[in-house]
Tab-separated table of C-alpha atoms in Angstrom:
chain	number	residue	atom	x	y	z
A	1	MET	CA	-0.037	0.021	-0.100
A	2	ARG	CA	2.637	2.442	1.038
A	3	GLU	CA	4.629	1.903	-2.352
A	4	ARG	CA	1.571	2.385	-4.465
A	5	VAL	CA	0.393	5.657	-2.779
A	6	PHE	CA	3.507	7.241	-1.488
A	7	ALA	CA	5.266	6.959	-4.728
A	8	ARG	CA	8.990	8.130	-4.989
A	9	GLY	CA	11.312	9.382	-7.568
A	10	GLN	CA	10.078	9.315	-11.154
A	11	ASP	CA	6.886	7.408	-10.253
A	12	ARG	CA	5.331	10.570	-8.671
A	13	GLY	CA	4.747	13.923	-10.121
A	14	VAL	CA	6.066	17.211	-8.952
A	15	TRP	CA	2.582	18.181	-7.813
A	16	PRO	CA	0.483	16.686	-6.454
A	17	LYS	CA	2.769	14.815	-4.127
A	18	TYR	CA	1.385	11.308	-4.152
A	19	SER	CA	-0.160	8.841	-6.660
A	20	ALA	CA	-3.837	9.131	-7.214
A	21	ALA	CA	-3.713	5.981	-9.265
A	22	GLY	CA	-2.292	3.998	-6.300
A	23	MET	CA	-4.983	5.421	-4.086
A	24	GLU	CA	-7.720	4.239	-6.598
A	25	TYR	CA	-6.254	0.760	-6.728
A	26	ILE	CA	-6.237	0.499	-2.924
A	27	ALA	CA	-9.803	1.897	-2.559
A	28	ARG	CA	-11.184	-0.517	-5.129
A	29	HIS	CA	-9.129	-3.866	-4.791
A	30	VAL	CA	-7.216	-3.886	-1.485
A	31	THR	CA	-10.340	-3.146	0.570
A	32	THR	CA	-12.091	-5.867	-1.449
A	33	TRP	CA	-14.986	-3.569	-2.159
A	34	GLU	CA	-14.467	-3.810	-5.898
A	35	ASP	CA	-17.889	-2.628	-7.224
A	36	SER	CA	-19.789	-2.587	-3.944
A	37	LYS	CA	-22.219	0.312	-3.469
A	38	MET	CA	-22.832	2.491	-0.363
A	39	SER	CA	-26.098	0.947	0.051
A	40	VAL	CA	-24.282	-2.098	1.536
A	41	ILE	CA	-23.795	-0.205	4.714
A	42	LYS	CA	-26.697	-1.127	6.852
A	43	ARG	CA	-25.656	-0.873	10.591
A	44	GLN	CA	-25.397	2.908	10.474
A	45	ARG	CA	-26.121	5.857	8.268
A	46	THR	CA	-22.875	7.128	6.665
A	47	VAL	CA	-22.042	10.298	4.882
A	48	VAL	CA	-19.080	11.243	2.856
A	49	THR	CA	-18.354	14.988	2.198
A	50	VAL	CA	-17.221	15.806	-1.268
A	51	ALA	CA	-16.438	19.334	-2.845
A	52	ASP	CA	-17.598	19.786	-6.517
A	53	THR	CA	-14.908	21.994	-7.803
A	54	ARG	CA	-16.094	22.024	-11.322
A	55	MET	CA	-17.841	25.391	-10.415
A	56	VAL	CA	-17.201	28.565	-8.387
A	57	PRO	CA	-18.047	28.685	-5.588
A	58	PRO	CA	-17.663	25.066	-5.159
A	59	GLN	CA	-20.668	23.074	-4.055
A	60	LEU	CA	-20.816	20.566	-1.015
A	61	LEU	CA	-21.967	17.134	-2.089
A	62	LEU	CA	-22.907	14.494	0.319
A	63	PHE	CA	-22.592	10.660	-0.629
A	64	ARG	CA	-24.911	8.941	1.766
A	65	SER	CA	-25.494	5.261	2.568
A	66	TYR	CA	-29.347	6.107	2.771
A	67	ARG	CA	-32.022	8.094	1.027
A	68	PRO	CA	-35.527	9.000	2.358
A	69	GLU	CA	-38.488	7.654	0.346
A	70	MET	CA	-39.311	10.325	-2.056
A	71	PRO	CA	-39.988	10.935	-5.767
A	72	GLU	CA	-36.938	11.030	-8.007
A	73	GLU	CA	-37.560	14.744	-8.822
A	74	ALA	CA	-37.348	15.591	-5.138
A	75	ALA	CA	-34.343	13.434	-4.675
A	76	GLU	CA	-32.626	15.240	-7.564
A	77	HIS	CA	-33.668	18.611	-6.161
A	78	TYR	CA	-32.295	17.978	-2.715
A	79	LYS	CA	-29.275	16.191	-4.160
A	80	PHE	CA	-30.041	12.895	-2.528
A	81	PHE	CA	-27.978	10.352	-4.739
A	82	ASP	CA	-29.163	6.879	-5.017
A	83	PRO	CA	-26.764	4.923	-2.533
A	84	SER	CA	-27.220	1.788	-4.689
A	85	LYS	CA	-25.605	3.708	-7.579
A	86	VAL	CA	-22.635	5.287	-5.739
A	87	GLU	CA	-19.711	2.955	-5.568
A	88	LEU	CA	-17.783	2.717	-2.266
A	89	TRP	CA	-14.321	2.980	-3.728
A	90	LYS	CA	-15.303	6.236	-5.699
A	91	ALA	CA	-16.557	7.958	-2.602
A	92	LEU	CA	-13.441	6.947	-0.774
A	93	ARG	CA	-11.273	8.197	-3.677
A	94	CYS	CA	-13.080	11.559	-3.724
A	95	THR	CA	-12.432	12.236	0.004
A	96	THR	CA	-8.956	10.565	-0.034
A	97	TRP	CA	-8.451	9.575	3.652
A	98	VAL	CA	-8.088	5.850	3.395
A	99	ASP	CA	-6.698	5.169	6.939
A	100	VAL	CA	-9.524	6.504	8.992
A	101	PHE	CA	-12.194	5.271	6.614
A	102	LEU	CA	-10.777	1.717	6.808
A	103	LEU	CA	-10.526	1.807	10.580
A	104	PHE	CA	-14.058	3.169	10.984
A	105	TRP	CA	-15.387	0.644	8.508
A	106	LEU	CA	-13.866	-2.395	10.032
A	107	PHE	CA	-15.209	-1.369	13.596
A	108	GLY	CA	-18.617	-0.474	12.181
A	109	PHE	CA	-19.247	2.869	13.633
A	110	VAL	CA	-18.856	5.347	10.752
A	111	GLU	CA	-20.921	8.284	11.149
A	112	LEU	CA	-19.325	10.966	8.887
A	113	ILE	CA	-16.039	10.903	7.011
A	114	GLU	CA	-14.126	14.028	5.970
A	115	SER	CA	-10.601	15.089	5.373
A	116	ARG	CA	-8.446	17.762	3.578
A	117	ALA	CA	-6.105	15.844	1.487
A	118	ALA	CA	-7.283	16.777	-2.134
A	119	PRO	CA	-6.087	18.566	-4.203
A	120	PHE	CA	-2.921	19.141	-2.262
A	121	PHE	CA	-1.756	15.471	-1.961
A	122	PHE	CA	-4.053	13.810	-4.606
A	123	GLU	CA	-5.590	15.206	-7.801
A	124	SER	CA	-9.366	15.590	-7.869
A	125	PHE	CA	-11.521	12.768	-9.110
A	126	ASN	CA	-13.546	13.779	-12.171
A	127	GLY	CA	-13.732	17.247	-10.760
A	128	LEU	CA	-14.684	16.098	-7.291
A	129	SER	CA	-12.342	17.146	-4.470
A	130	ASP	CA	-12.023	16.623	-0.748
A	131	GLY	CA	-14.963	17.769	1.171
A	132	GLY	CA	-12.558	19.595	3.522
A	133	LEU	CA	-12.343	22.466	1.048
A	134	ILE	CA	-15.774	23.468	2.117
A	135	ALA	CA	-16.636	21.645	5.351
A	136	ASN	CA	-13.327	20.796	7.111
A	137	ASN	CA	-15.180	20.527	10.210
A	138	PRO	CA	-18.328	18.658	8.927
A	139	THR	CA	-20.542	18.832	12.117
A	140	LEU	CA	-22.866	21.422	10.847
A	141	ALA	CA	-23.255	19.626	7.487
A	142	LEU	CA	-24.136	16.455	9.398
A	143	ILE	CA	-26.657	18.118	11.782
A	144	SER	CA	-28.237	19.988	8.700
A	145	ASP	CA	-28.563	16.755	6.738
A	146	PHE	CA	-30.052	14.971	9.865
A	147	LEU	CA	-32.662	17.731	10.229
A	148	LEU	CA	-33.428	17.745	6.305
A	149	THR	CA	-33.781	13.951	6.457
A	150	ASN	CA	-36.242	14.063	9.215
A	151	LYS	CA	-38.307	16.796	7.356
A	152	LEU	CA	-38.320	14.939	4.096
A	153	GLU	CA	-39.323	11.549	5.596
A	154	LYS	CA	-42.370	13.153	7.099
A	155	SER	CA	-43.135	15.420	4.205
A	156	PHE	CA	-43.193	12.469	1.652
A	157	ALA	CA	-45.049	9.953	4.073
A	158	ARG	CA	-47.921	8.451	2.111
A	159	THR	CA	-50.370	8.047	5.067
A	160	GLU	CA	-51.066	9.789	8.286
A	161	GLU	CA	-49.818	6.745	10.179
A	162	ASP	CA	-46.462	6.921	8.243
A	163	ARG	CA	-46.299	10.743	8.893
A	164	ALA	CA	-46.819	10.216	12.594
A	165	ARG	CA	-44.084	7.376	12.609
A	166	LYS	CA	-41.349	8.868	10.307
A	167	GLY	CA	-39.220	11.833	10.712
A	168	ASN	CA	-39.049	11.673	14.530
A	169	TRP	CA	-35.310	10.792	15.001
A	170	LYS	CA	-33.550	12.575	17.757
A	171	ILE	CA	-29.799	13.400	18.091
A	172	GLY	CA	-28.661	11.661	21.280
A	173	CYS	CA	-25.363	13.547	21.448
A	174	VAL	CA	-22.652	14.925	19.076
A	175	ILE	CA	-18.972	13.934	19.358
A	176	SER	CA	-16.640	16.008	17.312
A	177	LEU	CA	-12.925	14.744	17.146
A	178	GLY	CA	-10.316	17.130	15.935
A	179	THR	CA	-6.746	16.600	14.916
A	180	GLY	CA	-5.139	19.695	16.524
A	181	VAL	CA	-5.341	23.420	16.624
A	182	PHE	CA	-3.461	25.755	14.552
A	183	PRO	CA	-1.712	28.427	16.587
A	184	THR	CA	-3.118	31.915	16.283
A	185	GLU	CA	-0.759	34.134	14.185
A	186	LYS	CA	-0.461	37.896	14.223
A	187	ILE	CA	-0.270	39.726	10.849
A	188	ASP	CA	0.281	43.234	9.916
A	189	GLY	CA	-2.906	43.592	7.915
A	190	ILE	CA	-4.641	42.788	4.647
A	191	ASP	CA	-5.161	46.192	3.091
A	192	LEU	CA	-3.911	46.301	-0.576
A	193	SER	CA	-3.978	50.065	-0.930
A	194	LEU	CA	-1.241	51.994	-2.814
A	195	PRO	CA	-1.159	55.693	-1.967
A	196	HIS	CA	-0.229	58.220	-4.651
A	197	VAL	CA	3.100	59.655	-3.453
A	198	LYS	CA	5.920	61.267	-5.246
A	199	ASN	CA	8.662	60.142	-3.008
A	200	PRO	CA	10.116	56.857	-4.650
A	201	LEU	CA	11.271	55.525	-1.160
A	202	THR	CA	7.717	56.004	0.310
A	203	PHE	CA	6.126	54.380	-2.722
A	204	ALA	CA	8.585	51.372	-2.516
A	205	LYS	CA	7.528	50.879	1.056
A	206	SER	CA	3.900	51.075	0.229
A	207	PHE	CA	4.416	48.610	-2.613
A	208	TYR	CA	6.339	46.204	-0.352
A	209	LYS	CA	3.591	46.396	2.214
A	210	ALA	CA	0.820	45.707	-0.419
A	211	ILE	CA	2.684	42.649	-1.478
A	212	THR	CA	3.156	41.516	2.133
A	213	ASN	CA	-0.657	42.115	2.765
A	214	THR	CA	-1.613	40.177	-0.397
A	215	ARG	CA	0.227	37.234	1.123
A	216	ASN	CA	-1.574	37.773	4.403
A	217	LEU	CA	-5.000	37.954	2.677
A	218	LEU	CA	-4.355	34.751	0.957
A	219	HIS	CA	-3.228	33.123	4.193
A	220	VAL	CA	-6.384	34.269	5.809
A	221	LEU	CA	-8.658	33.050	3.125
A	222	VAL	CA	-7.164	29.596	3.107
A	223	LYS	CA	-7.355	29.359	6.938
A	224	GLU	CA	-10.868	30.473	6.914
A	225	CYS	CA	-11.891	28.127	4.083
A	226	THR	CA	-10.362	25.135	5.762
A	227	ALA	CA	-11.129	26.027	9.414
A	228	SER	CA	-11.865	23.102	11.689
A	229	ASN	CA	-11.788	24.662	14.953
A	230	GLY	CA	-12.779	28.136	16.215
A	231	GLN	CA	-16.063	29.579	14.823
A	232	PRO	CA	-17.268	26.151	13.217
A	233	VAL	CA	-16.976	24.648	16.748
A	234	LYS	CA	-18.759	27.592	18.371
A	235	TYR	CA	-21.662	27.382	15.798
A	236	ALA	CA	-21.991	23.670	16.275
A	237	ARG	CA	-21.999	24.016	20.109
A	238	GLU	CA	-24.623	26.571	20.169
A	239	TRP	CA	-26.666	24.759	17.552
A	240	CYS	CA	-26.663	21.535	19.657
A	241	HIS	CA	-27.368	23.300	22.854
A	242	SER	CA	-30.349	25.003	21.200
A	243	ILE	CA	-31.944	21.739	20.403
A	244	ASN	CA	-30.981	20.256	23.901
A	245	THR	CA	-28.264	17.877	22.508
A	246	PRO	CA	-24.960	17.362	24.412
A	247	TYR	CA	-22.026	18.359	22.400
A	248	PHE	CA	-18.540	17.149	22.856
A	249	ARG	CA	-15.429	18.469	21.100
A	250	SER	CA	-11.802	17.382	21.391
A	251	GLU	CA	-9.020	19.058	19.428
A	252	GLY	CA	-6.855	15.955	19.757
A	253	GLU	CA	-6.681	12.552	21.278
A	254	THR	CA	-6.119	12.730	25.007
A	255	ASN	CA	-6.902	10.763	28.085
A	256	THR	CA	-9.529	13.278	29.059
A	257	THR	CA	-11.168	12.902	25.767
A	258	ARG	CA	-11.321	9.204	26.197
A	259	ARG	CA	-12.861	9.594	29.600
A	260	ARG	CA	-15.460	12.065	28.449
A	261	ILE	CA	-16.421	10.019	25.568
A	262	SER	CA	-16.670	6.832	27.607
A	263	GLY	CA	-18.933	8.674	29.884
A	264	VAL	CA	-21.431	9.694	27.256
A	265	LYS	CA	-23.917	7.004	28.080
A	266	ASN	CA	-23.993	8.114	31.718
A	267	ASN	CA	-25.680	11.048	33.281
A	268	ILE	CA	-24.841	13.845	30.906
A	269	SER	CA	-25.721	17.452	31.541
A	270	LYS	CA	-27.577	18.773	28.489
A	271	GLY	CA	-25.773	22.085	28.534
A	272	ASP	CA	-22.295	20.913	29.239
A	273	ASP	CA	-19.686	20.885	26.557
């Protein structure tokens, strides 16, 4: 697996860094999924986040292992793809995070998969890139999809009995596991103005500052686009607390995190993070 993905020397390109063909081979054959579809996942509802970068701004697509009962026109409108037509290896190739996906699949508790590998480490797959470009912290996307699914199941119920029975799912708790926190950096600014001055030295200083601020602006945009902690965590926490759902967030794997997660089934205070 390592030799196929982490290619060396002439086997890899200058950019992206690693072999997309090797990733595709592993996703399809080493996993033994071959042509298996996402509908084979029965024990839990699984969501894979993907960014459609064939347009600007890119659109967030969700490859799900489920779909509410609804007409085809409605499914197309709400972008609920048929899980029996979405191949597992292609969903994995789009999100390009093989290690965690395999681990969660083997233990049977996948809830949501996301990463931030493409297009920096692997090229996009038919214009579909890593969902981390839009939702690097996918908690809000998951909660939104949960609420939408509830609404659609109830809206398209065929009988009053089905309407009373469907769409009543509740969120027990939300556990968000991070991979670390980027340190806060101070910058000089992001203003790109160039004042009209006659002094060449003053103009040179202004020009240099504008170039520096351009770099700062790009840095800010990239950080904001791929933010996984900070504001996304605050939004998710308040959203969960507003619907009386316990929310747990860890920025990394620690003993404290393990203890808190193991105690989720115990007596949990609804408003405690």
